[in-house]
Coordinates of C-alpha atoms and ligand atoms in Angstrom, one line a residue:
M178 CA -10.8 -19.1 11.9
G179 CA -7.4 -18.8 13.5
L180 CA -4.6 -17.0 11.8
V181 CA -1.0 -18.2 12.0
I182 CA 1.6 -16.0 10.4
K183 CA 5.0 -17.6 10.1
V184 CA 7.9 -15.3 10.7
D185 CA 11.6 -16.3 11.1
T186 CA 13.7 -14.9 13.9
A187 CA 14.5 -11.7 11.9
C188 CA 10.8 -11.2 11.7
R189 CA 10.9 -11.6 8.0
M190 CA 7.6 -12.8 6.6
K191 CA 7.7 -16.2 5.0
I192 CA 5.8 -16.0 1.8
T193 CA 4.5 -19.4 0.9
S194 CA 2.2 -18.3 -1.9
T195 CA 1.1 -15.2 -3.8
E196 CA -1.7 -15.2 -6.3
F197 CA -3.1 -12.5 -8.4
L198 CA -6.9 -12.7 -7.8
K199 CA -8.5 -10.1 -10.0
S200 CA -8.8 -6.5 -11.2
S201 CA -12.0 -4.8 -10.0
F202 CA -13.6 -1.7 -11.4
K203 CA -16.7 -1.6 -9.2
P204 CA -17.7 -2.7 -5.7
A205 CA -19.7 -5.7 -7.0
D206 CA -16.4 -7.1 -8.4
W207 CA -14.5 -6.9 -5.1
P208 CA -13.6 -10.4 -4.1
G209 CA -15.8 -12.0 -1.5
G210 CA -14.9 -13.6 1.8
L211 CA -13.8 -11.8 5.0
V212 CA -10.1 -12.0 4.4
P213 CA -8.0 -9.1 5.9
E214 CA -6.7 -6.6 3.3
V215 CA -3.8 -4.2 3.2
A216 CA -4.1 -1.5 0.6
F217 CA -1.2 0.3 -1.1
M218 CA -1.7 3.8 -2.4
G219 CA 0.3 6.8 -3.7
R220 CA 0.9 8.9 -6.7
S221 CA 1.8 7.3 -10.0
N222 CA 5.4 6.4 -10.3
V223 CA 6.1 6.7 -6.6
G224 CA 7.3 3.1 -6.4
K225 CA 4.2 1.3 -5.3
S226 CA 4.7 -1.7 -7.6
S227 CA 8.3 -1.9 -6.6
L228 CA 7.4 -1.9 -2.9
I229 CA 4.8 -4.7 -3.4
N230 CA 7.2 -6.8 -5.5
S231 CA 9.9 -6.3 -2.9
L232 CA 7.7 -7.3 0.0
L233 CA 6.7 -10.4 -1.9
S234 CA 10.2 -11.2 -3.1
V235 CA 9.0 -11.4 -6.7
R236 CA 10.3 -9.4 -9.6
S237 CA 7.0 -8.5 -11.3
L238 CA 3.9 -9.7 -9.7
A239 CA 2.6 -6.2 -9.2
R240 CA 3.3 -5.5 -12.9
T241 CA 0.1 -7.3 -13.6
S242 CA -1.6 -4.2 -12.3
S243 CA 0.2 -1.9 -14.7
T244 CA -0.9 -3.7 -17.8
P245 CA -3.1 -1.4 -19.9
G246 CA -6.7 -1.3 -18.7
R247 CA -5.8 -2.4 -15.2
T248 CA -4.0 0.8 -14.0
Q249 CA -7.4 2.3 -13.1
A250 CA -8.6 -0.8 -11.3
L251 CA -8.3 -2.2 -7.8
N252 CA -6.0 -5.2 -8.1
F253 CA -6.3 -7.9 -5.5
F254 CA -3.6 -10.4 -4.5
L255 CA -3.9 -13.3 -2.1
I256 CA -0.9 -13.9 0.1
N257 CA -0.2 -17.2 1.9
N258 CA -3.9 -17.9 1.5
Q259 CA -4.4 -15.7 4.6
F260 CA -4.6 -12.1 3.6
R261 CA -4.7 -9.8 0.6
F262 CA -2.8 -7.0 -0.9
V263 CA -4.8 -4.4 -2.7
D264 CA -3.0 -2.3 -5.3
L265 CA -4.9 0.9 -5.7
P266 CA -4.6 3.1 -8.8
G267 CA -1.9 5.7 -8.7
F268 CA -3.1 9.2 -8.5
G269 CA -2.2 12.6 -9.8
Y270 CA -0.6 11.4 -13.0
A271 CA -0.5 14.4 -15.4
R272 CA -1.4 12.4 -18.5
V273 CA -4.5 10.9 -17.0
P274 CA -7.6 12.8 -18.2
K275 CA -9.4 14.8 -15.5
A276 CA -12.5 12.6 -15.6
I277 CA -10.4 9.5 -14.7
K278 CA -8.5 11.5 -12.1
S279 CA -11.7 12.4 -10.2
G280 CA -12.8 8.8 -10.7
W281 CA -9.8 7.8 -8.6
G282 CA -11.4 9.6 -5.8
E283 CA -14.8 8.0 -6.1
M284 CA -13.7 4.4 -6.6
V285 CA -10.9 4.4 -4.1
T286 CA -12.9 6.4 -1.5
S287 CA -15.7 4.0 -1.7
Y288 CA -13.3 1.1 -1.2
L289 CA -11.5 2.8 1.7
A290 CA -14.7 3.9 3.3
K291 CA -16.8 0.7 2.9
R292 CA -14.4 -2.2 3.0
E293 CA -14.8 -3.7 6.5
Q294 CA -11.7 -6.0 6.3
L295 CA -9.3 -3.2 5.4
V296 CA -6.8 -3.5 8.2
L297 CA -4.1 -1.1 7.0
S298 CA -3.7 1.6 4.4
I299 CA -0.1 2.0 3.3
H300 CA 0.5 5.5 1.9
I301 CA 3.7 5.6 -0.2
V302 CA 5.6 8.9 -0.7
D303 CA 8.9 9.6 -2.4
S304 CA 11.5 10.3 0.2
R305 CA 13.1 12.9 -2.1
H306 CA 10.1 15.1 -2.6
E307 CA 7.7 17.2 -0.5
P308 CA 4.3 15.4 -0.3
T309 CA 1.9 16.8 -2.8
T310 CA -1.5 18.4 -2.2
L311 CA -3.1 15.1 -3.2
D312 CA -0.9 13.3 -0.6
L313 CA -2.1 15.7 2.0
Q314 CA -5.7 15.3 1.0
L315 CA -5.4 11.5 1.1
H316 CA -3.7 11.6 4.5
E317 CA -6.3 13.9 5.9
W318 CA -9.1 11.7 4.6
L319 CA -7.6 8.6 6.2
E320 CA -7.1 10.4 9.5
Q321 CA -10.6 11.8 9.6
H322 CA -12.0 8.4 8.9
A323 CA -9.8 6.8 11.6
K324 CA -8.2 4.4 9.2
S325 CA -5.1 2.5 10.3
R326 CA -2.4 3.9 8.2
L327 CA 1.3 3.7 7.6
I328 CA 3.4 6.1 5.7
V329 CA 6.3 4.6 3.7
A330 CA 8.9 7.0 2.3
T331 CA 10.4 5.0 -0.6
K332 CA 13.5 5.4 -2.9
S333 CA 15.6 6.1 0.3
D334 CA 18.7 4.8 -1.5
K335 CA 18.7 7.9 -3.6
L336 CA 19.5 10.1 -0.6
S337 CA 22.5 10.3 1.8
N338 CA 21.9 9.4 5.4
N339 CA 21.7 13.1 6.3
E340 CA 19.3 14.0 3.5
L341 CA 17.1 11.0 4.4
K342 CA 17.0 12.1 8.0
T343 CA 15.9 15.6 7.0
S344 CA 13.4 14.3 4.6
L345 CA 11.8 11.9 7.1
G346 CA 11.5 14.8 9.5
R347 CA 9.8 16.8 6.9
V348 CA 7.3 14.1 6.0
K349 CA 6.5 13.5 9.7
R350 CA 6.0 17.2 10.2
V351 CA 3.8 17.8 7.1
F352 CA 1.6 14.8 8.0
S353 CA 1.8 15.3 11.7
E354 CA 2.7 11.6 12.1
D355 CA 5.2 10.1 14.6
R356 CA 6.1 7.3 12.4
V357 CA 7.4 7.1 8.8
I358 CA 9.2 4.1 7.5
A359 CA 12.1 4.7 5.1
F360 CA 12.2 2.1 2.4
S361 CA 14.2 1.1 -0.6
A362 CA 13.2 -1.4 -3.2
R363 CA 16.8 -1.4 -4.4
T364 CA 18.5 -2.3 -1.2
G365 CA 15.6 -3.9 0.7
S366 CA 16.1 -1.4 3.6
G367 CA 13.0 -1.0 5.7
R368 CA 11.4 -4.1 4.3
N369 CA 11.2 -6.0 7.6
E370 CA 9.8 -3.0 9.3
V371 CA 7.0 -2.7 6.8
W372 CA 6.3 -6.4 7.1
R373 CA 6.1 -6.1 10.9
A374 CA 3.5 -3.4 10.5
I375 CA 1.5 -5.5 8.1
E376 CA 1.8 -8.5 10.3
S377 CA 0.4 -6.8 13.3
A378 CA -2.4 -5.2 11.3
V379 CA -3.4 -8.5 9.8
A380 CA -3.3 -10.2 13.2
S381 CA -5.5 -7.5 14.6
F382 CA -8.4 -8.4 12.3
N383 CA -11.3 -9.9 14.2
Y384 CA -12.9 -12.6 12.1
P385 CA -16.6 -12.7 12.6
K386 CA -17.8 -15.5 14.9
V387 CA -19.3 -18.3 12.9
A388 CA -22.3 -19.8 14.7
Ligands
GDP689 N1 16.3 3.8 -6.8 C1 15.1 3.4 -6.6 N2 14.2 3.4 -7.6 C2 13.0 2.9 -7.4 C3 12.6 2.5 -6.1 N3 11.3 2.1 -6.1 C4 10.9 2.4 -7.4 N4 11.9 2.8 -8.2 C5 11.8 3.2 -9.6 O1 10.8 4.2 -9.8 C6 10.1 3.9 -11.0 C7 8.6 3.7 -10.7 O2 8.4 2.6 -9.9 P1 7.1 1.7 -9.8 O3 7.3 0.7 -8.8 O4 6.7 1.2 -11.2 O5 6.0 2.9 -9.4 P2 4.4 2.9 -9.3 O6 4.0 3.6 -10.5 O7 4.1 3.6 -8.1 O8 4.0 1.4 -9.3 C8 10.7 2.7 -11.6 O9 11.7 3.2 -12.6 C9 11.4 2.0 -10.5 O10 12.5 1.3 -10.9 C10 13.5 2.5 -5.0 O11 13.3 2.1 -3.9 N5 14.8 3.0 -5.4
MG690 MG1 2.7 0.5 -10.5

């Protein structure tokens, strides 16, 4: 199956359709079909839903995933009938009981480790704060498992240019990464750059040959 991704000259992804597919609590519930997937992860309240909504130019599609009972699930969205966004549960939220916290690891790790059509893991951090221990653990895991990954430092509008520069330098240093994209859901800054990364990850997916 060929894949055509329409972008305008500014390389802004043209969203023709977005559809909430389902919330899944176990691997048997993950949607079928070898459709490339981009997963979004980060600690609770980091701005994950706002990033997804901004990318999709909707006000509250990703809110679906914050309705009670769904915050611990993997939430799947189909975009342009061509690829999926997967909203992973936020981690490290203090009010979440320990049992659920460790459940995050198990369910998400199993998704990240086993999902063959996962083409990009977008790890969201807050540009104002030092990455947490859980952020470092997640990053290390993705690196060790050779997962394509992208770090997005969000809420960049809350910092001055100088502060942002310092912060991005720190994030790169802490994660030993060359690339961190600064993003703001408020101004849309960084949005096209995130889309370009998603676009090339999705385009890299090799559909299995159909006999
Ligand atoms: N100023 C600013 N606030 C943001 C940004 N992204 C998220 N927020 C705010 O941060 C809070 C948490 O955002 P949300 O997207 O729900 O985080 P999630 O828990 O990771 O899904 C909300 O009050 C958002 O309005 C951003 O880029 N800039
Ligand atoms: Mg959310």
